[in-house]
mmCIF file of C-alpha atoms in Angstrom:
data_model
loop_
_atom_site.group_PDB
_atom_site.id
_atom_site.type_symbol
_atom_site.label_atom_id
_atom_site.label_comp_id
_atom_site.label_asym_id
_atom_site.label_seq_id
_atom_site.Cartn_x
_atom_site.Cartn_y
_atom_site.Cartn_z
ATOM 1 C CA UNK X 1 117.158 96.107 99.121
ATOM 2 C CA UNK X 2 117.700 99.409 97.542
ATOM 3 C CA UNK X 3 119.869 98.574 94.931
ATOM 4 C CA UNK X 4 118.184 95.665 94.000
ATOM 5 C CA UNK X 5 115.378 96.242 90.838
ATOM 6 C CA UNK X 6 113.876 92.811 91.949
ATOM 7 C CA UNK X 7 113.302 93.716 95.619
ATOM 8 C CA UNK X 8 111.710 97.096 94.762
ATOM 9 C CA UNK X 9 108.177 95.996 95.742
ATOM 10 C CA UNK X 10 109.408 94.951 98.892
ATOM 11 C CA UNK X 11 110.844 97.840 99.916
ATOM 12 C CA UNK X 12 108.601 100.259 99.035
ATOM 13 C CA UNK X 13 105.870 97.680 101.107
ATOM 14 C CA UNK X 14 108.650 98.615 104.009
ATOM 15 C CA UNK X 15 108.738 102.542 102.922
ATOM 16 C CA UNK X 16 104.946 102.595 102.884
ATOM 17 C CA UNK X 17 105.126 101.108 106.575
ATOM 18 C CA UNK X 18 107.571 103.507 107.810
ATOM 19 C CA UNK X 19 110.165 101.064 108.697
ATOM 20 C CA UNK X 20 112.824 101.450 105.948
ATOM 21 C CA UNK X 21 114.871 104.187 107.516
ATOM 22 C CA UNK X 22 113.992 102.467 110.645
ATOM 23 C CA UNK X 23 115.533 98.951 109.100
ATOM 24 C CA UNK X 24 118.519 101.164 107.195
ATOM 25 C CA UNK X 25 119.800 102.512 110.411
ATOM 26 C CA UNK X 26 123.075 101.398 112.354
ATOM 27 C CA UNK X 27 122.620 98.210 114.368
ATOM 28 C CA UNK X 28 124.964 96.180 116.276
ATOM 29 C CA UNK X 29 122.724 93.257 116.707
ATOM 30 C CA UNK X 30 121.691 93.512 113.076
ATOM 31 C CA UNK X 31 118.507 92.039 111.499
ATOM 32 C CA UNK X 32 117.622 89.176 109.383
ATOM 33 C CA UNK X 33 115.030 89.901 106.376
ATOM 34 C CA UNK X 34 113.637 87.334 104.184
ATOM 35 C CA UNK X 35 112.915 89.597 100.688
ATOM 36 C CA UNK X 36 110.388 88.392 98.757
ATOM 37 C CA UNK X 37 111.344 88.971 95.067
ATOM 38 C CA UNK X 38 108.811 91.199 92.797
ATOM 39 C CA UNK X 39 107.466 88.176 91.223
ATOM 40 C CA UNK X 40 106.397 86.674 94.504
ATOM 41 C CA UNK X 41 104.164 89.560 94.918
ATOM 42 C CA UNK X 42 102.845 89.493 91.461
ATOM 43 C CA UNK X 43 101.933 86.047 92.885
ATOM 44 C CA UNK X 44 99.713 86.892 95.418
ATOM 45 C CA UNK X 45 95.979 86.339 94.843
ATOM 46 C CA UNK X 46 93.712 89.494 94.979
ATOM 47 C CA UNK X 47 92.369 89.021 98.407
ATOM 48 C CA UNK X 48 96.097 88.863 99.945
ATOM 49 C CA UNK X 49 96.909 91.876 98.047
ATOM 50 C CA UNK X 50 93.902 93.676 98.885
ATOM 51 C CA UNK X 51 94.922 92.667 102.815
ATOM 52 C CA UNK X 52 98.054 94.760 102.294
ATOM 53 C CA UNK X 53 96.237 97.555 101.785
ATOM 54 C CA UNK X 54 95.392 97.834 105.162
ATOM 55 C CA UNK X 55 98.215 99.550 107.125
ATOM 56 C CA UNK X 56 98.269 97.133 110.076
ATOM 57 C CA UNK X 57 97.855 94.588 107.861
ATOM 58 C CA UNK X 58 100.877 95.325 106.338
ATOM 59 C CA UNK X 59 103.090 96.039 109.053
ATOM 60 C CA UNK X 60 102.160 93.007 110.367
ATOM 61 C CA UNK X 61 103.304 91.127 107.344
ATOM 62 C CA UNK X 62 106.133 92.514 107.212
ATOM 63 C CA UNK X 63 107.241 92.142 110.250
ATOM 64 C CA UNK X 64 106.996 88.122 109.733
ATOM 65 C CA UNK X 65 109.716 88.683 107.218
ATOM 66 C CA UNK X 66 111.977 90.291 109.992
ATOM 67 C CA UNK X 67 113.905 88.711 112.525
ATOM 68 C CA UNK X 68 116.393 90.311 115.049
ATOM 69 C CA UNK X 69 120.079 89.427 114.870
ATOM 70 C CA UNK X 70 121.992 88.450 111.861
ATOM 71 C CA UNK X 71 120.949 84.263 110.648
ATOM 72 C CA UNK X 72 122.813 82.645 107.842
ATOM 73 C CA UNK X 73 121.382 79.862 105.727
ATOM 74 C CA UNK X 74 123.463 77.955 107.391
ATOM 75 C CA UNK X 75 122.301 78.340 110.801
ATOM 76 C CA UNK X 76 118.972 78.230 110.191
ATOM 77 C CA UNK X 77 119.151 74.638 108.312
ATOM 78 C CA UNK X 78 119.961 73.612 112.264
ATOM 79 C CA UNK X 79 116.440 75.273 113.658
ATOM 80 C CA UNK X 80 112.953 73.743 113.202
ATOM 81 C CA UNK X 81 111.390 77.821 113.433
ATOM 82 C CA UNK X 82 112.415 81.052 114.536
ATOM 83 C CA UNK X 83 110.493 84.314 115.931
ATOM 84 C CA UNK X 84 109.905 87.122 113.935
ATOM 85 C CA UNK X 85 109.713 90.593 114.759
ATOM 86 C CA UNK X 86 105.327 90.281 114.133
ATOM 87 C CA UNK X 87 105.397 87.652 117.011
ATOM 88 C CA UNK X 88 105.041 84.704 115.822
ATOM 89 C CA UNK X 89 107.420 81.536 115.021
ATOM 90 C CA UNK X 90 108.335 81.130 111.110
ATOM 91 C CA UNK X 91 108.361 77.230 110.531
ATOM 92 C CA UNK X 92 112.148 76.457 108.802
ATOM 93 C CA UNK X 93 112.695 73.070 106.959
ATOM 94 C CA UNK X 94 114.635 71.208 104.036
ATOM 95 C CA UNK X 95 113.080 70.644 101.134
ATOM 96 C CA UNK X 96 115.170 68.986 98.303
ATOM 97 C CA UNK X 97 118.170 70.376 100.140
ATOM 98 C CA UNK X 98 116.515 74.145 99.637
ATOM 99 C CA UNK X 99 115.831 75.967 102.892
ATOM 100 C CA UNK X 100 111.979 76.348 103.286
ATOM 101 C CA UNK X 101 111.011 79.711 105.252
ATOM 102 C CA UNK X 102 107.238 80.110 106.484
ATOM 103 C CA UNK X 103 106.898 77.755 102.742
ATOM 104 C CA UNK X 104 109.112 79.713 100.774
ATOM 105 C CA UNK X 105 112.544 78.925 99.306
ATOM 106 C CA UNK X 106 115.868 80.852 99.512
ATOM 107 C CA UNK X 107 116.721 81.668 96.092
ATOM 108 C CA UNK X 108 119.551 83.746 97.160
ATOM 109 C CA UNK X 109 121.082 83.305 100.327
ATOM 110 C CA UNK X 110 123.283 85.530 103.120
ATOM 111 C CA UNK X 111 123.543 88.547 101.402
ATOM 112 C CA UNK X 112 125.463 90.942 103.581
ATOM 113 C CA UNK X 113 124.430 94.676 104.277
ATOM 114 C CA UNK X 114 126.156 97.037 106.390
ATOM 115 C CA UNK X 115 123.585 96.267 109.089
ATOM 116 C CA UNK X 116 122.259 93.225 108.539
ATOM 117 C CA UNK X 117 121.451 89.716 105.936
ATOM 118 C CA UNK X 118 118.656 89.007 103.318
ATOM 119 C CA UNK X 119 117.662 85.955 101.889
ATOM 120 C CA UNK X 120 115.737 86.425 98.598
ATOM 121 C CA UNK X 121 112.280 84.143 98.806
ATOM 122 C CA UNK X 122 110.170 83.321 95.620
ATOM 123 C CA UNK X 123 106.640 83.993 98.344
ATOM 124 C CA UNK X 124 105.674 86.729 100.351
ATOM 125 C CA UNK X 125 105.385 85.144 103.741
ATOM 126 C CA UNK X 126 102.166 85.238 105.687
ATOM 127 C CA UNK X 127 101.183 84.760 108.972
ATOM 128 C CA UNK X 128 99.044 82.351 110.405
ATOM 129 C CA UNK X 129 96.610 84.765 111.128
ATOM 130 C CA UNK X 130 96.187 86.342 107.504
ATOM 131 C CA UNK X 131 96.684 82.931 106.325
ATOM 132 C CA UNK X 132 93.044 81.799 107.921
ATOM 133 C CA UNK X 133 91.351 85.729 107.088
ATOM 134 C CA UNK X 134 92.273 84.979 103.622
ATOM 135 C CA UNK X 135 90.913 81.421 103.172
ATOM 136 C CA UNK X 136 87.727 82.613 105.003
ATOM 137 C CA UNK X 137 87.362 85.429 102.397
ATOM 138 C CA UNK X 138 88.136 82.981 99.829
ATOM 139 C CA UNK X 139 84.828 81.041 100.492
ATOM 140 C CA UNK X 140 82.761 83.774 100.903
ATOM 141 C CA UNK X 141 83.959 85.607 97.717
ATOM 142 C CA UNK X 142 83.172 83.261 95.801
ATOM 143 C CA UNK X 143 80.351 81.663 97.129
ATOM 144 C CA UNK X 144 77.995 84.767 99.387
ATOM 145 C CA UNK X 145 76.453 83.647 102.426
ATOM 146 C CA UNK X 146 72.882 84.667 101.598
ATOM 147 C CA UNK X 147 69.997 85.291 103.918
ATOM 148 C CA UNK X 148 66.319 85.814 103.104
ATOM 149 C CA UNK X 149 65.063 89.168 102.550
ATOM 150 C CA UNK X 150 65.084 91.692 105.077
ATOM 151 C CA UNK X 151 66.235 88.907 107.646
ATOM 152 C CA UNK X 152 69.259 87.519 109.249
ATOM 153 C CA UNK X 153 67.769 83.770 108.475
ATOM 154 C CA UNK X 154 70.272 81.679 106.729
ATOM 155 C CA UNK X 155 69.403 80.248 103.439
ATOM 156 C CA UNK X 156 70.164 76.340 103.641
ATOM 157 C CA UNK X 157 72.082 76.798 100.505
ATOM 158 C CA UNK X 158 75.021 78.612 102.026
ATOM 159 C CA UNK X 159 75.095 76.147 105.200
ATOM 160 C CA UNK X 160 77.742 73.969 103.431
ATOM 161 C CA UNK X 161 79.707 77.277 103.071
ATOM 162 C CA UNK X 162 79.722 77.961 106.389
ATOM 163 C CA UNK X 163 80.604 74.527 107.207
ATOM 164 C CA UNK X 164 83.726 74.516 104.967
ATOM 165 C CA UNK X 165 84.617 77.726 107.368
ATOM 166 C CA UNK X 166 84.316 75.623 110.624
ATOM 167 C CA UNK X 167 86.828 73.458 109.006
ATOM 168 C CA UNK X 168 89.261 76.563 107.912
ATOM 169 C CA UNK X 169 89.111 77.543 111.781
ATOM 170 C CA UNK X 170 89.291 74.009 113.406
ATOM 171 C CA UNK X 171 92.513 73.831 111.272
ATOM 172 C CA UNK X 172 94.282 76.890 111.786
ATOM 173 C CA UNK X 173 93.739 77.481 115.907
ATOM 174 C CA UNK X 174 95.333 80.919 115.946
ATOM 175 C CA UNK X 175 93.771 84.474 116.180
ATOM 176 C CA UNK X 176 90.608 85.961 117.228
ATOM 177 C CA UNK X 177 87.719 86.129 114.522
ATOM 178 C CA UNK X 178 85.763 89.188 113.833
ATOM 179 C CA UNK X 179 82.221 88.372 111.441
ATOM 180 C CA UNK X 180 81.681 91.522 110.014
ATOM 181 C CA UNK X 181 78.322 92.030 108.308
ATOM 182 C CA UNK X 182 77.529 94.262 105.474
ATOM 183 C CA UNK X 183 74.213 95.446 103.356
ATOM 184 C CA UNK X 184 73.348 97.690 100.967
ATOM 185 C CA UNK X 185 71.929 101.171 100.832
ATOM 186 C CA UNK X 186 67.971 99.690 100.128
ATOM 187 C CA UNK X 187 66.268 101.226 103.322
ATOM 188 C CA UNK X 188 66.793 103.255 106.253
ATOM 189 C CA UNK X 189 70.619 103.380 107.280
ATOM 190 C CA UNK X 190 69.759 102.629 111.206
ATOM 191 C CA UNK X 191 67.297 99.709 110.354
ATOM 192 C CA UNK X 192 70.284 98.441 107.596
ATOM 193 C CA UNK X 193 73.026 98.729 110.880
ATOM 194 C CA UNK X 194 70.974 96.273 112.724
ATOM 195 C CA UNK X 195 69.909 94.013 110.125
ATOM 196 C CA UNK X 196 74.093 93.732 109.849
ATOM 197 C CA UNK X 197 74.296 92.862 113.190
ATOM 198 C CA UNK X 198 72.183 90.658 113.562
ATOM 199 C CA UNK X 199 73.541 88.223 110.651
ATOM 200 C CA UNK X 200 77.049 88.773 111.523
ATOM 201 C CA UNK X 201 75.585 87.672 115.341
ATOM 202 C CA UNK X 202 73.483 84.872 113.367
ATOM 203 C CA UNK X 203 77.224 83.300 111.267
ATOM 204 C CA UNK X 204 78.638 83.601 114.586
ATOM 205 C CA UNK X 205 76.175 81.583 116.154
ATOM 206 C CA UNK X 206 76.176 78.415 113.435
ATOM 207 C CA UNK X 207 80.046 78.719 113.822
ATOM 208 C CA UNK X 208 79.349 78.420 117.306
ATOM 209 C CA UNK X 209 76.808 75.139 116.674
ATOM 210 C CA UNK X 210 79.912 73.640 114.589
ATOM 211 C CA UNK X 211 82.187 73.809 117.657
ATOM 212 C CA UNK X 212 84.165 76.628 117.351
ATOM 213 C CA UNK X 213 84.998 77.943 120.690
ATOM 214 C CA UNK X 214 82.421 81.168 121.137
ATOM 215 C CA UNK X 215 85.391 83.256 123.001
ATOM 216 C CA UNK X 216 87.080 82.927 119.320
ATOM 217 C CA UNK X 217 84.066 84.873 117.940
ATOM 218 C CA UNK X 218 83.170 88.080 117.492
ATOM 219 C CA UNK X 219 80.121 89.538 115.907
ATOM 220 C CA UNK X 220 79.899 92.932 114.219
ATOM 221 C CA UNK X 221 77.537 94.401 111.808
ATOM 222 C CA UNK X 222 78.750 98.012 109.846
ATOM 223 C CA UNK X 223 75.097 98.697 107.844
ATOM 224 C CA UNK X 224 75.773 100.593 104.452
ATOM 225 C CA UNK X 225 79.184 102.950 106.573
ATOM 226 C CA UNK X 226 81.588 100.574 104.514
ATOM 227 C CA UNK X 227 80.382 100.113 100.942
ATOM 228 C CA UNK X 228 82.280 97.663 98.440
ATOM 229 C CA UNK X 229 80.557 99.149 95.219
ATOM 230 C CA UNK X 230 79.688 102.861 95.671
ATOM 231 C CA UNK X 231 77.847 104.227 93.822
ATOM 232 C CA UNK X 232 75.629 101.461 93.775
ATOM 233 C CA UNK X 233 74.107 101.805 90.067
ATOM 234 C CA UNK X 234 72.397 97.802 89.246
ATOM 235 C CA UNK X 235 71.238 95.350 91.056
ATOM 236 C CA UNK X 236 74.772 93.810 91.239
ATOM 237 C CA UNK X 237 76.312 96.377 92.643
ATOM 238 C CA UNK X 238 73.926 96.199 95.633
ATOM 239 C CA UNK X 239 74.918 91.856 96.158
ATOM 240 C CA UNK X 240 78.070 92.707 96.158
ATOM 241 C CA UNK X 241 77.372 94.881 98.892
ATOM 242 C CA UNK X 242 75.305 92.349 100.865
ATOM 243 C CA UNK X 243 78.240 90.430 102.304
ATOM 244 C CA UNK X 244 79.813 88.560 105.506
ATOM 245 C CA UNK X 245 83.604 89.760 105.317
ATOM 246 C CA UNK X 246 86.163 87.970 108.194
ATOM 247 C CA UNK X 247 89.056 89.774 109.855
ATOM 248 C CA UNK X 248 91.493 87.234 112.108
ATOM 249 C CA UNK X 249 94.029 89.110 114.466
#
């Protein structure tokens, strides 16, 4: 990974997690890593990047491209999925004869290290769990789940929004949701922490009307503590910081 120009964003992802001396230490057992090649993070869109930022976030990610004990190619064409180190199973399958990992391809396959074997992947591989937190941000990035003024009432405008994230979470079962609602600086900052709540508690409790399992759900509302735009100097700046943000772990 080291000596490799096209894994560098990889492994400084690893050095930034404190697990490359960790990795680059002597092991009997050994460890498989699936490297996802510079352009594959280029790839990412801005809401998976912005993800990474997040410490546990990223050790979490990159511990779905680990998995204990040495795998060649070859051994993992026989397996339907394997466990990685973050827990859970990466799916493995053919594709046009080119090994699929987590819906990536090898480009390179079994290269040795002294302690271990990488297979170069054209994606950076994400869990199931980031998976659904990104597609949730997706919609509401692009489309704001809006309330009326100075209430948690949802406007019937973003109700098909809302709807289309019922369907992200009736179709990816795993992890625990967290709604976490935001507002601007307009106001006193006690009376803005409780108008947070209670919309984050109100999109918890439509996702609840759309059959989503209420022990899935969790509600919590951060007032003006965790600004998106700061110094808020237009109008704009304060939407942007009027906003239901999901976290999935």
């Amino acid at each position: 990974l080291r000596t490799d120009p096209e894994l560098s964003q990889i492994t400084d992802f690893l050095a930034a997690a404190g697990l490359l001396d960790e990795l680059a230490a002597p092991s009997e057992e050994g460890i498989t890593i699936f490297a996802p090649t510079n352009a594959a993070v280029t790839d990412l869109d801005e809401i998976a990047l912005d993800e990474l930022g997040d410490a546990e976030e990223l050790t979490a990610v990159l511990g779905y491209h680990l998995v204990e004990g040495r795998s060649t190619v070859r051994e993992l064409r026989e397996l339907g999925a394997i466990s990685s180190r973050q827990g859970e199973a990466i799916a493995l399958e053919l594709v046009d004869d080119q090994l699929q990992v987590g819906g990536a391809g090898v480009v390179q396959a079994d290269l040795d290290a002294t302690n271990g074997i990488v297979h170069v992947v054209d994606a950076v591989l994400l869990p199931g769990t980031l998976r659904t937190e990104v597609a949730l941000n997706e919609l509401v990035t692009l489309d704001p789940i809006l309330f009326a003024s100075g209430s948690a009432v949802i406007l019937d405008e973003s109700f098909p929004i809302l709807d289309n994230a019922a369907d992200v979470l009736r179709a990816n079962p795993l992890g625990r949701v967290e709604i976490q609602g935001h507002t601007d600086t307009d106001g006193p900052a006690e009376v803005n922490l409780e108008l947070s709540q209670q919309r984050a508690d109100a999109v918890r409790d439509y996702l609840i009307g759309q059959g989503i399992d209420e022990a899935r759900l969790a509600a919590q509302g951060f007032g003006e503590t965790e600004l998106e735009v700061d110094p808020e100097e237009s109008d704009e700046d304060k939407a942007a910081n009027r906003r239901i943000e999901f976290r999935v772990a």
